């Protein structure tokens, strides 16, 4: 009788131990970020962007910056466009964006953010010097990062050509993939999708769609980064603002001997151009009931905006980093 009780007690203890190993031992992630490191000390201005995600138990802080438009060299063959004095984007103090990138890297490392996220256009045009320099700068980060593909990152001015196969350029992307990348944060994903194509229109490629679909099926919440803001009926005020400012949602630039260059301002239906089947499928998945996407981070416009794309998807469009403006994205569970 005594041996039977002992055996039962032993079985119960084993079961409890097994349960603890499978669940009790899991630590809730608490961000190492410290707000005692002031962004102002680095010449930066940070906006706090809170994102609540159902089921998340931990806390996470990401640094998000977009559109630094940095130039690290003079290109005589490009005239004023390739001259750091005449073309460089500068902050209010006149400091060119090629210099302020050091401040972003140092602040991220010192404040211990969980990841460094970019919304595209870290550089102003694709050249060997620009590409190699920004890749070297990003390698100095002490945390994971996602480098989002913007329309300027590998753009060779006025030629409408891209250098997607440049090995140095591809190194800056996670797994050398400029179409779709992701970070697994345990409780959710942060992903980056390329949504700007060589013809000047915002579209999603077949490769990018495949990557998105694969992550989508995993079911965990997704915070999605893309360069060009996404448009739905929920962002109608943004669409109207851009139409009032530019007249059209696809802006055309006179590129002299190279003809006209297109630049789409938004990605979505009724945005001034025809969507590809892949882009339509992406938007359908993104906005579907039960979509795991909870937030979109974008850039491109050089002005800020935020609002809801759907009842469950929040979109934040960042202000330009060349003006030293960025965001601390703070993720935690819904109350």
mmCIF file of C-alpha atoms in Angstrom, residues 64-67 119 296-306 315-321 325-327:
data_model
loop_
_atom_site.group_PDB
_atom_site.id
_atom_site.type_symbol
_atom_site.label_atom_id
_atom_site.label_comp_id
_atom_site.label_asym_id
_atom_site.label_seq_id
_atom_site.Cartn_x
_atom_site.Cartn_y
_atom_site.Cartn_z
ATOM 1 C CA UNK A 64 12.473 52.845 -36.500
ATOM 2 C CA UNK A 65 13.956 55.310 -38.967
ATOM 3 C CA UNK A 66 13.269 55.938 -42.644
ATOM 4 C CA UNK A 67 14.450 58.126 -45.520
ATOM 5 C CA UNK A 119 11.785 51.983 -43.779
ATOM 6 C CA UNK A 296 2.461 48.520 -40.940
ATOM 7 C CA UNK A 297 5.498 50.820 -40.735
ATOM 8 C CA UNK A 298 6.250 52.888 -43.857
ATOM 9 C CA UNK A 299 8.074 55.984 -45.108
ATOM 10 C CA UNK A 300 8.680 57.478 -48.579
ATOM 11 C CA UNK A 301 6.593 60.653 -48.161
ATOM 12 C CA UNK A 302 9.050 62.657 -46.019
ATOM 13 C CA UNK A 303 6.140 63.562 -43.770
ATOM 14 C CA UNK A 304 4.439 61.733 -40.926
ATOM 15 C CA UNK A 305 0.998 60.114 -40.789
ATOM 16 C CA UNK A 306 -0.724 57.471 -38.690
ATOM 17 C CA UNK A 315 -0.226 52.132 -40.078
ATOM 18 C CA UNK A 316 2.562 54.514 -39.114
ATOM 19 C CA UNK A 317 4.371 56.595 -41.750
ATOM 20 C CA UNK A 318 7.650 57.898 -40.360
ATOM 21 C CA UNK A 319 9.084 61.382 -40.658
ATOM 22 C CA UNK A 320 12.424 61.653 -42.516
ATOM 23 C CA UNK A 321 15.611 60.626 -40.744
ATOM 24 C CA UNK A 325 13.360 62.343 -36.739
ATOM 25 C CA UNK A 326 12.538 58.758 -35.889
ATOM 26 C CA UNK A 327 10.380 56.576 -33.665
#
